[in-house]
Short mmCIF file of C-alpha atoms in Angstrom, two decimals:
data_model
loop_
_atom_site.label_atom_id
_atom_site.label_comp_id
_atom_site.label_asym_id
_atom_site.label_seq_id
_atom_site.Cartn_x
_atom_site.Cartn_y
_atom_site.Cartn_z
CA MET D 13 33.25 -17.29 -15.13
CA SER D 14 32.56 -20.20 -16.63
CA ALA D 15 28.62 -21.07 -17.57
CA LEU D 16 28.77 -24.20 -14.87
CA ASP D 17 29.81 -21.41 -12.04
CA GLN D 18 27.32 -18.68 -13.62
CA LEU D 19 24.93 -21.75 -13.65
CA ILE D 20 25.73 -22.81 -9.90
CA ARG D 21 25.44 -19.21 -8.68
CA GLU D 22 21.92 -18.07 -10.63
CA THR D 23 20.52 -21.29 -9.37
CA PRO D 24 19.39 -20.11 -5.18
CA ALA D 25 17.81 -24.41 -4.93
CA LEU D 26 21.89 -25.81 -5.30
CA TRP D 27 23.06 -25.95 -1.62
CA ARG D 28 26.63 -24.37 -1.96
CA GLY D 29 28.05 -25.71 1.11
CA ARG D 30 31.06 -23.12 2.52
CA ASP D 31 31.23 -21.18 -0.90
CA ARG D 32 32.02 -17.64 -0.43
CA GLN D 33 29.02 -15.44 -2.10
CA PRO D 34 29.07 -11.43 -2.91
CA GLU D 35 29.04 -9.21 -0.55
CA ARG D 36 26.12 -6.96 -2.22
CA PRO D 37 23.28 -8.38 -2.74
CA GLY D 38 22.99 -9.81 -5.95
CA ALA D 39 20.36 -10.44 -8.60
CA ASN D 40 18.79 -13.22 -5.98
CA ALA D 41 18.64 -10.85 -2.64
CA VAL D 42 17.32 -7.35 -1.27
CA ASP D 43 19.30 -5.30 0.67
CA THR D 44 18.62 -5.90 4.64
CA GLY D 45 19.25 -2.16 5.29
CA PHE D 46 21.45 -3.33 8.01
CA ALA D 47 25.71 -3.38 6.73
CA GLY D 48 26.57 -5.78 9.27
CA LEU D 49 23.42 -7.97 8.70
CA ASN D 50 24.43 -8.02 4.42
CA ALA D 51 28.22 -9.51 5.45
CA LEU D 52 26.83 -11.97 7.79
CA LEU D 53 24.22 -13.48 5.36
CA PRO D 54 25.44 -15.37 2.18
CA THR D 55 23.18 -13.84 -0.47
CA GLY D 56 24.69 -10.36 0.82
CA GLY D 57 21.03 -9.12 1.79
CA TRP D 58 17.68 -11.02 2.19
CA PRO D 59 17.65 -13.96 -0.20
CA LEU D 60 14.52 -13.93 -2.72
CA ARG D 61 12.12 -17.11 -3.71
CA ALA D 62 13.14 -18.65 -0.35
CA VAL D 63 11.58 -19.13 2.87
CA ILE D 64 13.54 -17.43 6.39
CA GLU D 65 13.63 -19.00 9.85
CA LEU D 66 13.87 -16.29 12.22
CA ASN D 67 14.66 -18.22 16.11
CA VAL D 68 14.32 -16.04 19.36
CA ALA D 69 14.20 -17.31 22.80
CA ALA D 70 11.79 -14.42 23.91
CA TRP D 71 9.46 -11.94 21.59
CA GLY D 72 10.56 -8.72 21.41
CA SER D 73 14.26 -9.73 21.04
CA GLY D 74 14.79 -7.34 18.07
CA GLU D 75 13.02 -9.50 15.05
CA LEU D 76 11.33 -7.05 13.58
CA GLN D 77 13.63 -4.83 14.13
CA LEU D 78 15.90 -6.53 11.56
CA LEU D 79 13.30 -6.74 9.32
CA LEU D 80 11.39 -3.20 9.29
CA PRO D 81 14.08 -1.30 6.67
CA LEU D 82 12.29 -4.26 4.19
CA MET D 83 8.86 -3.86 4.97
CA VAL D 84 9.77 0.31 4.94
CA ARG D 85 10.63 -0.24 1.45
CA LEU D 86 8.29 -2.80 0.56
CA THR D 87 5.45 -0.04 1.58
CA ARG D 88 7.11 2.55 0.30
CA ASP D 89 7.14 0.97 -2.74
CA GLN D 90 3.39 0.30 -2.54
CA ILE D 91 4.10 -3.65 -2.44
CA ARG D 92 1.90 -5.55 0.51
CA VAL D 93 3.44 -6.67 3.20
CA ALA D 94 1.48 -9.36 4.92
CA MET D 95 2.06 -10.60 8.89
CA VAL D 96 0.04 -13.70 9.85
CA ALA D 97 -0.74 -14.93 13.35
CA PRO D 98 1.18 -12.08 14.91
CA PRO D 99 1.19 -12.67 19.05
CA TYR D 100 0.62 -9.72 19.07
CA ARG D 101 -1.07 -6.75 17.41
CA PRO D 102 1.77 -4.21 16.03
CA TYR D 103 1.32 -0.70 17.31
CA ALA D 104 0.58 1.01 14.48
CA PRO D 105 1.94 4.25 16.44
CA ALA D 106 6.00 2.68 16.39
CA LEU D 107 5.48 1.43 12.34
CA VAL D 108 4.38 4.42 11.35
CA GLN D 109 7.36 6.57 12.52
CA ALA D 110 9.58 3.71 11.43
CA GLY D 111 8.43 5.00 7.73
CA VAL D 112 5.71 1.64 7.14
CA ALA D 113 2.58 2.48 4.70
CA LEU D 114 -0.10 1.39 6.36
CA PRO D 115 -1.92 0.78 3.65
CA TYR D 116 -0.03 -1.61 2.47
CA LEU D 117 0.28 -4.27 5.38
CA LEU D 118 -1.89 -6.40 6.18
CA ILE D 119 -2.63 -8.36 9.17
CA VAL D 120 -4.13 -11.98 9.85
CA GLU D 121 -5.57 -12.94 13.14
CA VAL D 122 -6.26 -16.46 13.15
CA GLU D 123 -7.49 -18.58 16.03
CA GLU D 124 -5.33 -20.17 18.42
CA ASP D 125 -6.78 -24.02 17.45
CA LYS D 126 -6.98 -23.57 13.52
CA GLY D 127 -3.53 -23.66 13.03
CA LYS D 128 -4.10 -25.03 9.28
CA ASP D 129 -5.80 -21.80 8.57
CA ILE D 130 -2.29 -20.48 9.55
CA TRP D 131 -0.39 -22.24 6.97
CA TRP D 132 -3.06 -22.38 3.72
CA SER D 133 -3.07 -18.15 4.46
CA ALA D 134 0.72 -17.86 4.10
CA GLU D 135 1.53 -20.15 0.81
CA LYS D 136 -1.31 -17.98 -0.28
CA LEU D 137 -0.28 -14.58 0.12
CA LEU D 138 3.21 -16.21 -0.54
CA ARG D 139 2.39 -16.57 -3.61
CA HIS D 140 0.47 -13.76 -4.74
CA PRO D 141 2.29 -11.26 -7.19
CA ASP D 142 1.19 -8.16 -5.21
CA CYS D 143 2.83 -9.48 -1.89
CA GLY D 144 6.36 -9.39 -1.82
CA LEU D 145 7.11 -10.16 2.36
CA VAL D 146 4.77 -12.49 4.46
CA LEU D 147 5.56 -12.94 8.26
CA VAL D 148 4.61 -16.27 9.81
CA TRP D 149 4.29 -16.89 13.46
CA PRO D 150 3.23 -21.07 13.45
CA ALA D 151 2.89 -22.55 16.90
CA VAL D 152 4.10 -25.73 16.13
CA PRO D 153 6.46 -25.85 12.19
CA HIS D 154 5.50 -28.79 10.48
CA PRO D 155 8.61 -30.13 8.37
CA ALA D 156 5.78 -30.97 5.44
CA GLN D 157 4.00 -26.75 5.49
CA VAL D 158 6.99 -25.26 5.39
CA ARG D 159 8.27 -26.94 2.15
CA ARG D 160 5.34 -25.79 0.81
CA LEU D 161 5.67 -22.60 1.70
CA GLN D 162 9.19 -23.01 0.11
CA LEU D 163 7.36 -24.18 -3.33
CA ALA D 164 5.02 -21.22 -3.40
CA ALA D 165 8.42 -18.58 -2.60
CA ASP D 166 9.99 -20.51 -5.38
CA ALA D 167 6.95 -19.09 -7.69
CA THR D 168 8.14 -15.75 -6.76
CA ASP D 169 10.45 -13.42 -5.99
CA ASN D 170 8.55 -13.39 -2.52
CA ILE D 171 10.35 -13.76 0.56
CA GLY D 172 8.45 -15.77 3.44
CA VAL D 173 9.67 -15.22 7.01
CA MET D 174 8.86 -17.64 10.10
CA LEU D 175 9.78 -16.66 13.47
CA ARG D 176 9.45 -18.70 16.17
CA CYS D 177 9.99 -18.52 19.56
CA GLY D 178 12.29 -21.27 21.52
CA ARG D 179 14.15 -24.05 20.74
CA PRO D 180 14.54 -24.28 16.97
CA VAL D 181 13.63 -27.35 15.12
CA ASP D 182 15.19 -29.06 11.81
CA THR D 183 12.62 -27.40 9.18
CA PRO D 184 13.24 -27.49 5.17
CA VAL D 185 14.09 -23.89 5.06
CA ALA D 186 16.40 -22.25 3.06
CA LEU D 187 18.09 -19.92 5.42
CA ARG D 188 18.38 -19.77 9.91
CA LEU D 189 18.96 -17.61 11.92
CA ARG D 190 19.65 -16.23 16.02
CA ALA D 191 18.82 -13.09 17.09
CA SER D 192 19.25 -12.23 20.84
CA ARG D 193 19.35 -8.61 22.25
CA CYS D 194 23.23 -7.25 23.31
CA ALA D 195 24.67 -4.42 24.55
CA GLU D 196 25.40 -3.25 20.98
CA GLY D 197 22.39 -3.88 19.93
CA ILE D 198 21.10 -7.30 18.15
CA GLN D 199 23.86 -10.09 17.58
CA VAL D 200 22.64 -12.47 14.99
CA ALA D 201 23.76 -15.78 14.62
CA LEU D 202 23.84 -18.03 11.44
CA THR D 203 22.35 -21.45 11.82
CA LYS D 204 22.02 -22.92 8.66
CA SER D 205 22.17 -22.08 4.95
CA ARG D 206 21.63 -23.86 1.62
CA PHE D 207 23.63 -20.13 0.00
CA GLY D 208 27.51 -20.75 1.49
CA TRP D 209 28.42 -19.91 4.38
CA ARG D 210 30.96 -16.64 6.06
CA GLN D 211 30.94 -15.39 9.88
CA GLN D 212 28.57 -17.13 12.05
CA GLU D 213 28.00 -14.76 14.23
CA LEU D 214 28.17 -10.23 14.57
CA SER D 215 26.14 -7.76 16.76
CA VAL D 216 23.63 -5.22 13.89
CA SER D 217 23.65 -1.98 15.30
CA GLU D 218 19.81 -0.84 15.68
CA ASP D 219 20.90 2.71 14.85
CA ALA D 220 21.74 1.77 11.28
CA THR D 221 20.19 3.84 8.33
CA LEU D 222 17.94 2.16 5.87
CA ASP D 223 19.76 2.84 3.09
CA GLY D 224 23.26 2.01 4.50
CA THR D 225 23.55 6.35 4.40
CA GLU D 226 24.01 9.02 6.69
CA ASP D 227 23.01 11.56 3.95
CA PHE D 228 20.89 12.88 1.66
CA TRP D 229 19.95 16.41 -0.09
CA LEU D 230 16.72 18.51 -0.04
CA TRP D 231 15.73 21.43 -1.75
CA ASP D 232 13.86 23.95 -0.27
CA ALA D 233 12.57 27.28 -1.15
CA GLY D 234 10.65 30.53 -0.29
CA LEU D 235 9.35 33.41 -0.97
CA GLY D 236 8.38 36.42 1.24
CA TYR D 237 6.70 39.68 1.28
CA ARG D 238 6.22 42.29 3.98
CA LEU D 239 2.78 44.77 4.30
CA ALA D 240 4.09 48.21 4.62
CA LYS D 241 4.72 50.00 7.91
CA ARG D 242 5.50 46.27 9.39
CA HIS D 243 2.21 45.35 9.85
CA GLY D 244 2.64 41.39 8.60
CA ALA D 245 4.33 39.52 6.25
CA ILE D 246 3.18 36.53 3.85
CA ARG D 247 5.28 34.06 3.11
CA LEU D 248 4.95 31.62 0.40
CA VAL D 249 7.50 28.41 1.46
CA VAL D 250 8.30 24.91 -0.50
CA GLN D 251 9.92 22.66 1.41
CA ASN D 252 11.33 19.56 -0.43
CA ILE D 253 11.00 20.30 -3.71
CA LEU D 254 12.06 17.32 -5.67
CA ASP D 255 10.50 15.07 -3.82
CA GLU D 256 12.90 13.15 -2.63
CA ASP D 257 11.73 9.51 -0.28
CA PHE D 258 13.75 9.16 2.68
CA VAL D 259 13.64 7.80 6.37
CA TYR D 260 14.59 10.47 8.89
CA GLU D 261 13.87 10.10 12.61
CA ASP D 262 13.28 13.76 14.04
CA ARG D 263 14.16 13.55 17.86
CA GLY D 264 12.62 16.43 18.69
CA ARG D 265 7.95 16.64 18.23
CA GLU D 266 7.66 18.20 14.50
CA PRO D 267 8.87 16.58 12.69
CA GLU D 268 11.01 19.23 9.83
CA LEU D 269 12.35 16.82 7.27
CA LYS D 270 9.02 15.41 5.25
CA PRO D 271 9.76 12.91 2.63
CA GLU D 272 6.85 14.55 0.38
CA LEU D 273 6.71 17.64 -1.63
CA ASN D 274 5.35 19.93 1.27
CA VAL D 275 3.86 23.99 0.21
CA ARG D 276 1.81 25.80 2.73
CA LEU D 277 1.46 29.23 2.73
CA GLU D 278 2.47 31.19 6.31
CA ALA D 279 0.68 35.08 7.01
CA SER D 280 1.83 37.09 9.98
CA VAL D 281 -0.01 40.29 11.84
CA ASN D 282 0.75 42.75 13.54
CA PHE D 283 -1.76 45.67 15.93
#
């Protein structure tokens, strides 16, 4: 690869027409958590230092599900995620079940008649080094305000996502996607990109794992002692000895696999 080619690929501000990019996320992108979505995006993942527009015909069309793996990963790494002026208050138990660390989730509520506060809050948060992802729900997308968000994103390694309901309008975003429900899960269409083009539309399964794999190893240990004449037993149980972090959905009432070191003492007595 020539020095010029390398410079072009390492400069995200350049529009690349139909140039094809690597399938895996590079230095300027992060994994979406969905193999299909990574294949659709020209950068191989969510582009850093960029403002992304996610357009839906109605709220609840899978827009947050597409962003959930990234939200989980950032909050578990103690990096803040901000939601500015969401149309509905996020349901905290569902976010916890998905693996989001709520102490690192910031929700900014703005009155409907104060649209400028939405843009001001989003810009300040996008420039903050401790905030890795900013989701903003503006009532009207002003091109000048979107451009300010893009400049704020360029100054950091953060990601800004503008979520819009209704017919899309022309804005200076780096990437625009349209999401809708389908039988396979979520239908995602790529409608604008400054990073080049691949295929323009595909369906993403909501059952995809966050890291693209279903396999992981856990190490447990137990030590027990039985009382004389079967009067009882004492057992020391240590789960996830190596303190492995993972995201796992347990269909039962009580989760048996926990993403942290767990030590407990069990005792039973027979009379």
